[in-house]
PDB file of C-alpha atoms and ligand atoms in Angstrom:
ATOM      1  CA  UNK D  46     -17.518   3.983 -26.763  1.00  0.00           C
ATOM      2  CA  UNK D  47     -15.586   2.991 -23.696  1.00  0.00           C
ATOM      3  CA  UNK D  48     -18.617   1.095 -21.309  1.00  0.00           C
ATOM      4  CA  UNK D  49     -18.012   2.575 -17.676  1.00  0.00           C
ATOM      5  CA  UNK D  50     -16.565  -0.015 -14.725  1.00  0.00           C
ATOM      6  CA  UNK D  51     -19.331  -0.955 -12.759  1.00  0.00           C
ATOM      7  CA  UNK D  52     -18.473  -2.009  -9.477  1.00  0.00           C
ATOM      8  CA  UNK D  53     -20.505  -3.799  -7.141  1.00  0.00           C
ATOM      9  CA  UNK D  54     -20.237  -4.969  -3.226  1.00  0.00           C
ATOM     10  CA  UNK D  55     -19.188  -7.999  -1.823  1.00  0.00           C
ATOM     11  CA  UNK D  56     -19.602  -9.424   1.146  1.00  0.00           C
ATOM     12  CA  UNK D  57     -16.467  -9.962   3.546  1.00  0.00           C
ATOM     13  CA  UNK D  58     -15.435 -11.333   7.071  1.00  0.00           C
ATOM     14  CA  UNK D  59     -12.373 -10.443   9.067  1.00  0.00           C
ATOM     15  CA  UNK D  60     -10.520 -13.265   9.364  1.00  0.00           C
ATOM     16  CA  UNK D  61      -7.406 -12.058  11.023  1.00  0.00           C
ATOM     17  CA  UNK D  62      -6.412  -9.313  13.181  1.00  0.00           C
ATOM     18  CA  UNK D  63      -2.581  -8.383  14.089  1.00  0.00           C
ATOM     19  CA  UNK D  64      -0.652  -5.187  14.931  1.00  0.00           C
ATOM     20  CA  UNK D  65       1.766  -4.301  12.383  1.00  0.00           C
ATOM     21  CA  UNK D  66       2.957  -0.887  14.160  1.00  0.00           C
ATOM     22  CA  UNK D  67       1.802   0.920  17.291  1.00  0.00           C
ATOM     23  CA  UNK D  68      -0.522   3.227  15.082  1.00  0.00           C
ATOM     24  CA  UNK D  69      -1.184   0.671  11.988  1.00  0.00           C
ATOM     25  CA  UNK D  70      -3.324  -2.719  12.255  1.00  0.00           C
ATOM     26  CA  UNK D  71      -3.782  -6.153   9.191  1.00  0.00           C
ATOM     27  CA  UNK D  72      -6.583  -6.746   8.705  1.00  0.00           C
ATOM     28  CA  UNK D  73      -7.047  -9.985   6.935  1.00  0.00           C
ATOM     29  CA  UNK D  74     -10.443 -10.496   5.290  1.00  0.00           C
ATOM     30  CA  UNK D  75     -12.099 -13.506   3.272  1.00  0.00           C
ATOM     31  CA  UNK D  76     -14.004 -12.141   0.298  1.00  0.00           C
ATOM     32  CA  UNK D  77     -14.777 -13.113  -3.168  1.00  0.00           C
ATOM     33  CA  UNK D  78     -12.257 -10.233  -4.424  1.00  0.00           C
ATOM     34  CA  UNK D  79      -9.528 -11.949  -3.140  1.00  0.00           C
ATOM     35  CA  UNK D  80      -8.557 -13.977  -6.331  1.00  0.00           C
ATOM     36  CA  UNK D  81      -8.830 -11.429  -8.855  1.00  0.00           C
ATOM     37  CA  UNK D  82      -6.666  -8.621  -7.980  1.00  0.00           C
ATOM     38  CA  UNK D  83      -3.513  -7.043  -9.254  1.00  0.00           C
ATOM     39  CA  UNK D  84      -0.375  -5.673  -6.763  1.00  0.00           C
ATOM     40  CA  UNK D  85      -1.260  -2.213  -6.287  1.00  0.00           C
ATOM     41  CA  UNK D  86      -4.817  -2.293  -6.182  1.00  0.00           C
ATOM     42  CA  UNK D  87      -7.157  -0.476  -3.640  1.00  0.00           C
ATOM     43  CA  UNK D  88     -10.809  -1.892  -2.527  1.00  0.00           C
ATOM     44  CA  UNK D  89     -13.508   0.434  -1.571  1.00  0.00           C
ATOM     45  CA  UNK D  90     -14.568  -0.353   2.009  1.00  0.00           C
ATOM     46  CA  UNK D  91     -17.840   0.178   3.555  1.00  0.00           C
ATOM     47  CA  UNK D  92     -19.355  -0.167   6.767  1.00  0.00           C
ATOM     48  CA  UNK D  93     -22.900  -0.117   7.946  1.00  0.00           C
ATOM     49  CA  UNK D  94     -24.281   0.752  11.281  1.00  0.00           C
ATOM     50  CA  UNK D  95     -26.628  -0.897  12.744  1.00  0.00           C
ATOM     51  CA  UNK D  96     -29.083   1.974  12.350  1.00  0.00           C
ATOM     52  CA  UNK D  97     -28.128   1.621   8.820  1.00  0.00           C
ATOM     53  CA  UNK D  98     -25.660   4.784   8.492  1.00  0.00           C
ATOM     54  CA  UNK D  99     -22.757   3.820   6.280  1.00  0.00           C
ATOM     55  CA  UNK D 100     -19.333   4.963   5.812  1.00  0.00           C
ATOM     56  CA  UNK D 101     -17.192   4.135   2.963  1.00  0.00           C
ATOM     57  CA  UNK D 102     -13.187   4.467   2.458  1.00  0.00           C
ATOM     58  CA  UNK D 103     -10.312   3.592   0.441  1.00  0.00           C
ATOM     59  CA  UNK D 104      -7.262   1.079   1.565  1.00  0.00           C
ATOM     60  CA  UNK D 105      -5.093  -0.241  -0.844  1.00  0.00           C
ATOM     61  CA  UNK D 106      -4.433  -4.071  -0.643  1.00  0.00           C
ATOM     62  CA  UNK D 107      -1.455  -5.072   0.814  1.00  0.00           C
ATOM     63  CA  UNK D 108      -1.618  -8.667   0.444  1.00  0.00           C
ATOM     64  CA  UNK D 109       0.104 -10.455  -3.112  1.00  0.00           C
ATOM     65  CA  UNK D 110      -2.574 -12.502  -3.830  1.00  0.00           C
ATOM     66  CA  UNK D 111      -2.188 -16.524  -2.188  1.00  0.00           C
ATOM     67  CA  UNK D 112      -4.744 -18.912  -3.066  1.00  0.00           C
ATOM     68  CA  UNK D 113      -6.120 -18.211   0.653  1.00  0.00           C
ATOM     69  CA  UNK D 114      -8.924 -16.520  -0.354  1.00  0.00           C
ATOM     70  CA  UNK D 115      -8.052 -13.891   1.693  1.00  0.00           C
ATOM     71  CA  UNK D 116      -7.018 -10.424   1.256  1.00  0.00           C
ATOM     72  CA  UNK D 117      -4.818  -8.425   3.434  1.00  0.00           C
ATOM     73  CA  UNK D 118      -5.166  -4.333   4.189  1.00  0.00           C
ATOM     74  CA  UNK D 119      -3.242  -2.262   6.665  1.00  0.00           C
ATOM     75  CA  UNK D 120      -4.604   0.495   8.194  1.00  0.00           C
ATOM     76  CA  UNK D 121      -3.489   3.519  10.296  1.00  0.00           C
ATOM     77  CA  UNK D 122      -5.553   4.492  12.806  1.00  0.00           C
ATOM     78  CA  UNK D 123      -5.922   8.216  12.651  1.00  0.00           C
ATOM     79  CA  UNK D 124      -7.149  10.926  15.500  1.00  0.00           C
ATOM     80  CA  UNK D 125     -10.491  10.192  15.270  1.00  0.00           C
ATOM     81  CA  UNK D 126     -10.861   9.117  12.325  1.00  0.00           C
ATOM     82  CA  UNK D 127     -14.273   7.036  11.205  1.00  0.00           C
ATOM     83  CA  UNK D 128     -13.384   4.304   9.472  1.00  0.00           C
ATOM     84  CA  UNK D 129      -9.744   4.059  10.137  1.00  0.00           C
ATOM     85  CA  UNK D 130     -10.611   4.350  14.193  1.00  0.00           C
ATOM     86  CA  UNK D 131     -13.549   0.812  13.928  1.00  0.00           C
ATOM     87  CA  UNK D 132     -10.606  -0.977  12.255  1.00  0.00           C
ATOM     88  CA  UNK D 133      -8.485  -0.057  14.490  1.00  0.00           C
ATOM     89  CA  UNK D 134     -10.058  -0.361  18.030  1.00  0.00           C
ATOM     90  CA  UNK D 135     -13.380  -1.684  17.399  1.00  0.00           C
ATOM     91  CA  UNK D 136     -13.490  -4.573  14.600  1.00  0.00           C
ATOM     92  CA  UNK D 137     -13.531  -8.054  16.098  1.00  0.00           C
ATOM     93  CA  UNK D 138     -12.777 -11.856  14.035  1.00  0.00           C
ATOM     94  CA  UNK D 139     -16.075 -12.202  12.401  1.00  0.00           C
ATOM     95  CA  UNK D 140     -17.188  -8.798  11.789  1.00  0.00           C
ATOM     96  CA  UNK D 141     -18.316  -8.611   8.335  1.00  0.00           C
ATOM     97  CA  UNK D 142     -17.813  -5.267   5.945  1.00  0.00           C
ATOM     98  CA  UNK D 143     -18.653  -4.626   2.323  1.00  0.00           C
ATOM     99  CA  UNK D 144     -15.607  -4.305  -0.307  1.00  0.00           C
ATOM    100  CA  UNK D 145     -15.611  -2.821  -3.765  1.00  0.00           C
ATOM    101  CA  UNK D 146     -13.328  -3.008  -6.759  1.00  0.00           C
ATOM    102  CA  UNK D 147     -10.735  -3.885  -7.123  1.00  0.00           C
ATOM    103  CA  UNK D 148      -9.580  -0.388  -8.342  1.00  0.00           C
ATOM    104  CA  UNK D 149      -6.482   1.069  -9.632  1.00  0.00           C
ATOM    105  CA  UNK D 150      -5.580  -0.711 -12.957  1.00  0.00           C
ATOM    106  CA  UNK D 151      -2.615   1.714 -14.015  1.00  0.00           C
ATOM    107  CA  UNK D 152      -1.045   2.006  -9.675  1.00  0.00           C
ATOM    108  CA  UNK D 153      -0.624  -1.871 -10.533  1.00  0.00           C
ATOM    109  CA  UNK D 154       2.193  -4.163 -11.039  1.00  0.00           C
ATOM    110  CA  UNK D 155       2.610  -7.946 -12.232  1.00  0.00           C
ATOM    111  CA  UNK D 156       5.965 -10.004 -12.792  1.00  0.00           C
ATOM    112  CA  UNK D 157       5.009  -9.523 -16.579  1.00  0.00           C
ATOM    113  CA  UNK D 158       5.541  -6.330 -16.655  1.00  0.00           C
ATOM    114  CA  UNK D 159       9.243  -6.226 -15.916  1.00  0.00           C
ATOM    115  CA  UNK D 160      11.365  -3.750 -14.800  1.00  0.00           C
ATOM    116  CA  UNK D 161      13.447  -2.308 -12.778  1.00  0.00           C
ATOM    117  CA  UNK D 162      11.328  -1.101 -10.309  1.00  0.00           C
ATOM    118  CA  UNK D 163      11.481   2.004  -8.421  1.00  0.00           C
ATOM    119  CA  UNK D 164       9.217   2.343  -5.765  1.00  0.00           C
ATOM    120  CA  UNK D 165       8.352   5.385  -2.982  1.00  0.00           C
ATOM    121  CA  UNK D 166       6.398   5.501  -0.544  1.00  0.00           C
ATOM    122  CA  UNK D 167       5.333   7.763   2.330  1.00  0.00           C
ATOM    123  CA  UNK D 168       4.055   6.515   5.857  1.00  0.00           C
ATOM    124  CA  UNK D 169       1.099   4.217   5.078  1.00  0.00           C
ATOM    125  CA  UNK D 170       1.740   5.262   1.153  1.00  0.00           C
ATOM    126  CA  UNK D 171       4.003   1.807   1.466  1.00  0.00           C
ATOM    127  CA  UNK D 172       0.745  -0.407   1.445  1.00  0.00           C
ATOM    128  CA  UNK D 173       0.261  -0.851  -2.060  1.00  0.00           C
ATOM    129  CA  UNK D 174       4.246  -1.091  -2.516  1.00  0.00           C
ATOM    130  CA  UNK D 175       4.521  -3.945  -0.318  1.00  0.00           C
ATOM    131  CA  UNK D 176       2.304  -5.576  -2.216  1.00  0.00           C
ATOM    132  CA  UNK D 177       4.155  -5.142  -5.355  1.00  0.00           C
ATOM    133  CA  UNK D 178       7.038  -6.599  -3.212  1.00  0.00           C
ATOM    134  CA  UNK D 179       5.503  -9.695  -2.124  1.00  0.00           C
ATOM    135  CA  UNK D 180       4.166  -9.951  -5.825  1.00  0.00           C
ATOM    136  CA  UNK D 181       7.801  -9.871  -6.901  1.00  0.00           C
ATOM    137  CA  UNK D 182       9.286 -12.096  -4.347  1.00  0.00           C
ATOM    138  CA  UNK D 183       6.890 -15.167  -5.477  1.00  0.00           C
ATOM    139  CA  UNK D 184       8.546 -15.697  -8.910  1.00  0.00           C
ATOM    140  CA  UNK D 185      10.313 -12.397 -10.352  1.00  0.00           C
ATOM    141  CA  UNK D 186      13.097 -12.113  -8.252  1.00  0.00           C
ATOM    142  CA  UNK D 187      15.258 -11.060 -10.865  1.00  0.00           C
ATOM    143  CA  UNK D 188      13.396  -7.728 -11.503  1.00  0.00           C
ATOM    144  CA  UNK D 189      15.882  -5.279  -9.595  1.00  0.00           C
ATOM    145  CA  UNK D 190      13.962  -3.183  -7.220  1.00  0.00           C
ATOM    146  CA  UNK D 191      14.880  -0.582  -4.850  1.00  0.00           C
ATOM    147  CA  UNK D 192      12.374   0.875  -2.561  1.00  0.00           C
ATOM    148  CA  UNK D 193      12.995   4.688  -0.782  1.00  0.00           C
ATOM    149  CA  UNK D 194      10.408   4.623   2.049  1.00  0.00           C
ATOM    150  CA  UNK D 195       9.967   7.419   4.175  1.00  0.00           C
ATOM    151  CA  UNK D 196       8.619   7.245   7.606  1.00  0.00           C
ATOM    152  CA  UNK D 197       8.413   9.359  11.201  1.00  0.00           C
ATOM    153  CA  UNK D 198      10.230   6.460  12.936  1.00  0.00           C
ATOM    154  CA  UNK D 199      11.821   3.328  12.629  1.00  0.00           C
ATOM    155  CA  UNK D 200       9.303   1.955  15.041  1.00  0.00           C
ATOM    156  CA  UNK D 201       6.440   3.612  12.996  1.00  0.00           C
ATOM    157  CA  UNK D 202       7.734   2.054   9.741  1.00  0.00           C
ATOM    158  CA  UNK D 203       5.119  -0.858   8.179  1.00  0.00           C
ATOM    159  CA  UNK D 204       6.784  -4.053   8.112  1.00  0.00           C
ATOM    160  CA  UNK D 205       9.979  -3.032   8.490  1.00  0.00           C
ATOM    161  CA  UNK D 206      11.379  -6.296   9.545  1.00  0.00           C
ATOM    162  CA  UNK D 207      10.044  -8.103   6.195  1.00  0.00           C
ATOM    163  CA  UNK D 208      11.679  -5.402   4.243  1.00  0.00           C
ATOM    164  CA  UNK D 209      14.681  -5.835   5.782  1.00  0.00           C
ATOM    165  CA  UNK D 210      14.707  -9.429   5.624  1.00  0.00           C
ATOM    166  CA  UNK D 211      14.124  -9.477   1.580  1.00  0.00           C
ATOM    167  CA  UNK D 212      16.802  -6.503   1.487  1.00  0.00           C
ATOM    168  CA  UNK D 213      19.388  -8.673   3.097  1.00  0.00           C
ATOM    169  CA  UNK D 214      18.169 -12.658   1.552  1.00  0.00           C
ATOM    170  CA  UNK D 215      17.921 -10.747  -2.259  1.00  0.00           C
ATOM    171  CA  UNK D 216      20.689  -9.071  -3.953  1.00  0.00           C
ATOM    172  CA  UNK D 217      18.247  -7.547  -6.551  1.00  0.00           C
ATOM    173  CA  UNK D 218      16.078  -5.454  -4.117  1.00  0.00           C
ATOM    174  CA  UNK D 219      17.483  -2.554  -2.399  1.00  0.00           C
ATOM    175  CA  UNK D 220      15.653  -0.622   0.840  1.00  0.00           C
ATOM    176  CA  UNK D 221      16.120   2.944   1.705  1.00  0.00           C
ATOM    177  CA  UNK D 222      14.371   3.818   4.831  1.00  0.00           C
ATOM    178  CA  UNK D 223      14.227   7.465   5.553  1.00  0.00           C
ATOM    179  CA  UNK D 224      13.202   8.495   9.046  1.00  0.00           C
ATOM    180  CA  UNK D 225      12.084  11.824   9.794  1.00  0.00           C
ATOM    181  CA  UNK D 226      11.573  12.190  13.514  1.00  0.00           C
ATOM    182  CA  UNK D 227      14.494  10.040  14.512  1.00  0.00           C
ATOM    183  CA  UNK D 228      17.976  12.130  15.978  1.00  0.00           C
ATOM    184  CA  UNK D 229      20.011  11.993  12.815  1.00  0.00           C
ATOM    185  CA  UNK D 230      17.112  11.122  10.608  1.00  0.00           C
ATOM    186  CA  UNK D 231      16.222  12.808   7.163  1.00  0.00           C
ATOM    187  CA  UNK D 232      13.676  13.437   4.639  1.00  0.00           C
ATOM    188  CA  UNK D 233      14.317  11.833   1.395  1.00  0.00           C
ATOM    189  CA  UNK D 234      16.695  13.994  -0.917  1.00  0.00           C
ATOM    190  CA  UNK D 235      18.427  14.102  -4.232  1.00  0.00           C
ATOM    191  CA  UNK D 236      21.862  11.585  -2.713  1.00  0.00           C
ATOM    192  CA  UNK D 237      19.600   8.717  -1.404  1.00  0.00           C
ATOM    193  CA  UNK D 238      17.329   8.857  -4.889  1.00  0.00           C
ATOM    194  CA  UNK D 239      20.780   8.998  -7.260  1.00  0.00           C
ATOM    195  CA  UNK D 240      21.961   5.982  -4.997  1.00  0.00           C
ATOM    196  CA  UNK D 241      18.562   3.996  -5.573  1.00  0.00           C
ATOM    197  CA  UNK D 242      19.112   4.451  -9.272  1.00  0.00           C
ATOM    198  CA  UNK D 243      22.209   3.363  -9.339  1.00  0.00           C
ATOM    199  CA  UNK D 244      21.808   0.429  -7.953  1.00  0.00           C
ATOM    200  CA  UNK D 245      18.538  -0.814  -9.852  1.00  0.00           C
ATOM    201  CA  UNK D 246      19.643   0.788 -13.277  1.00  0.00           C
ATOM    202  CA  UNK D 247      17.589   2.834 -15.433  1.00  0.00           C
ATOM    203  CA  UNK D 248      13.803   2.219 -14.231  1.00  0.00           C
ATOM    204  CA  UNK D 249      10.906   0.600 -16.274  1.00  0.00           C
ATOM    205  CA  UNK D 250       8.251   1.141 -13.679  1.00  0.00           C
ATOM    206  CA  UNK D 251       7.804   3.932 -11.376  1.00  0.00           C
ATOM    207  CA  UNK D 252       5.478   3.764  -8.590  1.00  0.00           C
ATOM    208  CA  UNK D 253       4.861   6.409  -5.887  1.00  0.00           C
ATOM    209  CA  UNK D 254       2.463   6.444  -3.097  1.00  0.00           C
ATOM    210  CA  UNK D 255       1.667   8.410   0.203  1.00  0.00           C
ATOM    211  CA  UNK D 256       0.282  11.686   0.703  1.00  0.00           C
ATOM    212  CA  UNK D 257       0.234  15.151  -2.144  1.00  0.00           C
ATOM    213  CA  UNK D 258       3.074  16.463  -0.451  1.00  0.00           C
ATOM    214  CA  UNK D 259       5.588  13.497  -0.429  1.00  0.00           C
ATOM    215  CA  UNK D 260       4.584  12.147  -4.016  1.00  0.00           C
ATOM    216  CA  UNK D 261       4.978  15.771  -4.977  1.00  0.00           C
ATOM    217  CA  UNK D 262       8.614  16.032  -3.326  1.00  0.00           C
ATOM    218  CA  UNK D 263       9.628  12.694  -4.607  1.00  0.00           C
ATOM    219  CA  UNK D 264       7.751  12.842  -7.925  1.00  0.00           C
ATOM    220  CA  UNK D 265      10.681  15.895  -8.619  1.00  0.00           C
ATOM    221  CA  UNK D 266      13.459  14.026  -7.156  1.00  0.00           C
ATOM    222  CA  UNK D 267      12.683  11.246  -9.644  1.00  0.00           C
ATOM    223  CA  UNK D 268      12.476  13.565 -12.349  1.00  0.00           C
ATOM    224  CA  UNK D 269      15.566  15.583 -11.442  1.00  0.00           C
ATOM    225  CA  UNK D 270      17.470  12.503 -11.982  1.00  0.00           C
ATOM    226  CA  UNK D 271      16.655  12.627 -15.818  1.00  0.00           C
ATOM    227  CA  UNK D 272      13.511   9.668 -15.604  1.00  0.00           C
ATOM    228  CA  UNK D 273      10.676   9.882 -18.062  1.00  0.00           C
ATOM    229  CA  UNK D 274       7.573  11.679 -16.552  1.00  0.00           C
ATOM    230  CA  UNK D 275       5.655   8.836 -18.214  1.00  0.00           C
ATOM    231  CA  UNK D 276       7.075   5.887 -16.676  1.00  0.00           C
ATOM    232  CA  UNK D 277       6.084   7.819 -13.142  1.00  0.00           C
ATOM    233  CA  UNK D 278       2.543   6.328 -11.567  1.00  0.00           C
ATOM    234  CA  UNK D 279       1.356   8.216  -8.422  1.00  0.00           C
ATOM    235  CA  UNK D 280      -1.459   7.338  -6.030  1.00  0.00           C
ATOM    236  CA  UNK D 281      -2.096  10.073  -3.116  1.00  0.00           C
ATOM    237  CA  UNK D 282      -3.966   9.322   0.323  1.00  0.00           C
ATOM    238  CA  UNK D 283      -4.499  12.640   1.339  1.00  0.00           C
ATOM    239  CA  UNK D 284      -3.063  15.918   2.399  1.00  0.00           C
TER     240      UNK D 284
HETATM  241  C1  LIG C1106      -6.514   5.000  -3.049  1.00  0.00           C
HETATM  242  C2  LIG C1106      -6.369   5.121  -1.555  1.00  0.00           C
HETATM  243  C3  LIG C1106      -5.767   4.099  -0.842  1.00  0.00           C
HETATM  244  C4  LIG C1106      -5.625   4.201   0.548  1.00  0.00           C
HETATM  245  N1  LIG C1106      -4.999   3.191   1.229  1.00  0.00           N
HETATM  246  C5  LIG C1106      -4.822   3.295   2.562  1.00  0.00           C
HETATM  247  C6  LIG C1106      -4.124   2.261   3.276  1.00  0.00           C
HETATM  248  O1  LIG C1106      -3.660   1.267   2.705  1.00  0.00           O
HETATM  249  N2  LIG C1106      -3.989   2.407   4.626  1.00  0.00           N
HETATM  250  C7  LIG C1106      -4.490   3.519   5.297  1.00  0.00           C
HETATM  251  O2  LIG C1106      -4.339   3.590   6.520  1.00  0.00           O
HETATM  252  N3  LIG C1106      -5.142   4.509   4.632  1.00  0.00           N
HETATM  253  C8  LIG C1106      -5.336   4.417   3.293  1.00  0.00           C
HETATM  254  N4  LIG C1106      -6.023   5.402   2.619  1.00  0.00           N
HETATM  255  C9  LIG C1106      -6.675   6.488   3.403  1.00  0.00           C
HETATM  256  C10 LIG C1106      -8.108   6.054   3.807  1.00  0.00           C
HETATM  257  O3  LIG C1106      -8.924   5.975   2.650  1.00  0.00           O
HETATM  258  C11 LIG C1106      -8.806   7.038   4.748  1.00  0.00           C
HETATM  259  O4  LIG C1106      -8.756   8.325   4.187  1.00  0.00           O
HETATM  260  C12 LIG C1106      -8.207   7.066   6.141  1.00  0.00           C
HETATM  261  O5  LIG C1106      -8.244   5.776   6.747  1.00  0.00           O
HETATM  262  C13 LIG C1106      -9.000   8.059   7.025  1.00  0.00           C
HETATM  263  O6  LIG C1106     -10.332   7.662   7.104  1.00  0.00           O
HETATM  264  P1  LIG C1106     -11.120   7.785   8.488  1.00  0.00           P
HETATM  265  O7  LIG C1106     -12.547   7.483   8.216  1.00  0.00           O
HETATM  266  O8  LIG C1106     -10.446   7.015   9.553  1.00  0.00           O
HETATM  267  O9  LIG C1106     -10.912   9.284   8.858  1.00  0.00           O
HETATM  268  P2  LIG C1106     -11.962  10.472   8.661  1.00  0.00           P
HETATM  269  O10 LIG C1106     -13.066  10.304   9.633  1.00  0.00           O
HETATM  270  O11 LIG C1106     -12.315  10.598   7.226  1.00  0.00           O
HETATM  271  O12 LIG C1106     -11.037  11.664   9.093  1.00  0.00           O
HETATM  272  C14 LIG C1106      -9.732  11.845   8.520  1.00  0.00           C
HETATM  273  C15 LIG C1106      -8.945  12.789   9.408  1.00  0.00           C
HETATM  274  O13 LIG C1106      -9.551  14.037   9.343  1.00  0.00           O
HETATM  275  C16 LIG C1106      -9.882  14.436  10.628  1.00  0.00           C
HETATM  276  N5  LIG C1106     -11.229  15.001  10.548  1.00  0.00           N
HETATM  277  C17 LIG C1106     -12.359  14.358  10.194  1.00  0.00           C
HETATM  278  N6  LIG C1106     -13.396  15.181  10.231  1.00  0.00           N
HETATM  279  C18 LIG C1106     -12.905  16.381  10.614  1.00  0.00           C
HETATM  280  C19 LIG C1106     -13.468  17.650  10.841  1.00  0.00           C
HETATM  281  N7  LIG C1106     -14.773  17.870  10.667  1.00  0.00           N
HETATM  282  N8  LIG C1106     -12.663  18.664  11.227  1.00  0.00           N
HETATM  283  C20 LIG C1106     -11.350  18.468  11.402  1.00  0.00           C
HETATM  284  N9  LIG C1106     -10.744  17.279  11.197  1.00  0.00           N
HETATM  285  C21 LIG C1106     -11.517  16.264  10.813  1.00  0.00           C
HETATM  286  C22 LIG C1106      -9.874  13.231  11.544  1.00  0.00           C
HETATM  287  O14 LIG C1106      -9.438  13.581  12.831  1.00  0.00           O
HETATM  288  C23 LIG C1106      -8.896  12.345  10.856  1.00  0.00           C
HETATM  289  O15 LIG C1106      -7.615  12.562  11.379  1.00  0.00           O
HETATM  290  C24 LIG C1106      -6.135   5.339   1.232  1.00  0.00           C
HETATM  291  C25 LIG C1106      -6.746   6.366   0.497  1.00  0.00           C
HETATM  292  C26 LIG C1106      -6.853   6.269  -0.870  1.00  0.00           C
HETATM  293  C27 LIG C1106      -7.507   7.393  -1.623  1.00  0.00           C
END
């Protein structure tokens, strides 16, 4: 009999604080999770009031794990959202929060693993993909990698400068940025998928993220271009 994962709660403190695009905010946190995580990986996160109502969500770790004991997550404010709206306008150095997990053992990457990786992501659906990113960049370099991100604007595009940076320093990772809501800009299509294949080769790994209606658009992109359903893994934040 396969024993259920039990989870429990850990105690964290927000270390850090920095904006990372006008709508999306790191938030750096010290917690005894921090070690023990894979690239790819979400933590539960819960917050309690001081009249002891709690709210609890899910952000995927964006951090490749450092020996800082830290862990990083970046999250998007949304229109009033609950937990997404303390991060981003009410959360303070110091605050402390609960985390859970980590979760996700099959969205998860390691060098082991291999490759080559093909990674898309939608808006904040990038998260767990830049972790697999930073993962790769501190030892596995070699693993080709293209990444087709898709976002409403350059300017609203997380770490867009870092991407670019270890698109241009590595000659085994390739970056498609698709912009939306930019003159001249696109959703992604069938051309800029063929031309991330080609480049990376036939893909080991397959990892998709953002909400049900881009992982569903780029889930049949992917498979259009003759890959294996089963190398595809999908993680959805939403509608
Ligand atoms: C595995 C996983 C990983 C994730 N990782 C990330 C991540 O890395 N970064 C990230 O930013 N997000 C991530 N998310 C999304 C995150 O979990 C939250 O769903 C998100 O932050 C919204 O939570 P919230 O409390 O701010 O919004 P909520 O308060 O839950 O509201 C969500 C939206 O619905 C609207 N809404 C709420 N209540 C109503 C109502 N009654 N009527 C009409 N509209 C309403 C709000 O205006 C808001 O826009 C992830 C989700 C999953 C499942």
């Amino acid at each position: 009999m396969i024993e259920p994962v039990v989870f429990r709660w850990h105690e964290a403190e927000i270390t850090a604080l920095s904006p990372v695009t006008p709508h999306v905010r790191s938030v750096r946190l010290r917690c005894s999770l921090a070690e023990a995580y894979r690239a790819g990986q979400h933590v539960d996160v819960r917050l309690t009031a001081e009249d002891g109502y709690q709210a609890q969500r899910s952000y995927s770790i964006a951090s490749a794990q450092d020996g800082s004991g830290t862990l990083e997550l970046m999250i998007e404010a949304l229109p009033d959202g609950e937990v997404s709206g303390w991060f981003s306008h009410l959360a303070e150095i110091g605050d402390r929060v609960e985390l859970r997990g980590p979760i996700g053992g099959s969205f998860s990457w390691d060098g082991p693993d291999g490759g080559p990786l093909l990674l898309g992501g939608g808006g904040s659906g990038v998260v767990p993909l830049l972790a697999m990113l930073r993962r790769r960049a501190q030892g596995w370099r070699q693993i080709p990698a293209a990444l087709i991100y898709s976002a409403r604007t350059r300017a609203e595009a997380i770490a867009v400068a870092e991407l670019e940076r270890l698109a241009e320093a590595d000659p085994n990772f390739f970056l498609h940025l698709a912009t939306t809501r930019e003159p001249g800009g696109k959703r992604i299509d069938a051309p800029l998928v063929a031309d991330a294949l080609a480049r990376i080769g036939a893909p080991g790994k397959v990892f998709l993220c953002g909400s049900n209606r881009f992982v569903a658009a780029a889930s049949d992109l992917i498979l259009a271009e003759g890959v294996a359903p089963g190398l595809i893994r999908t993680e959805r934040f939403g509608a």
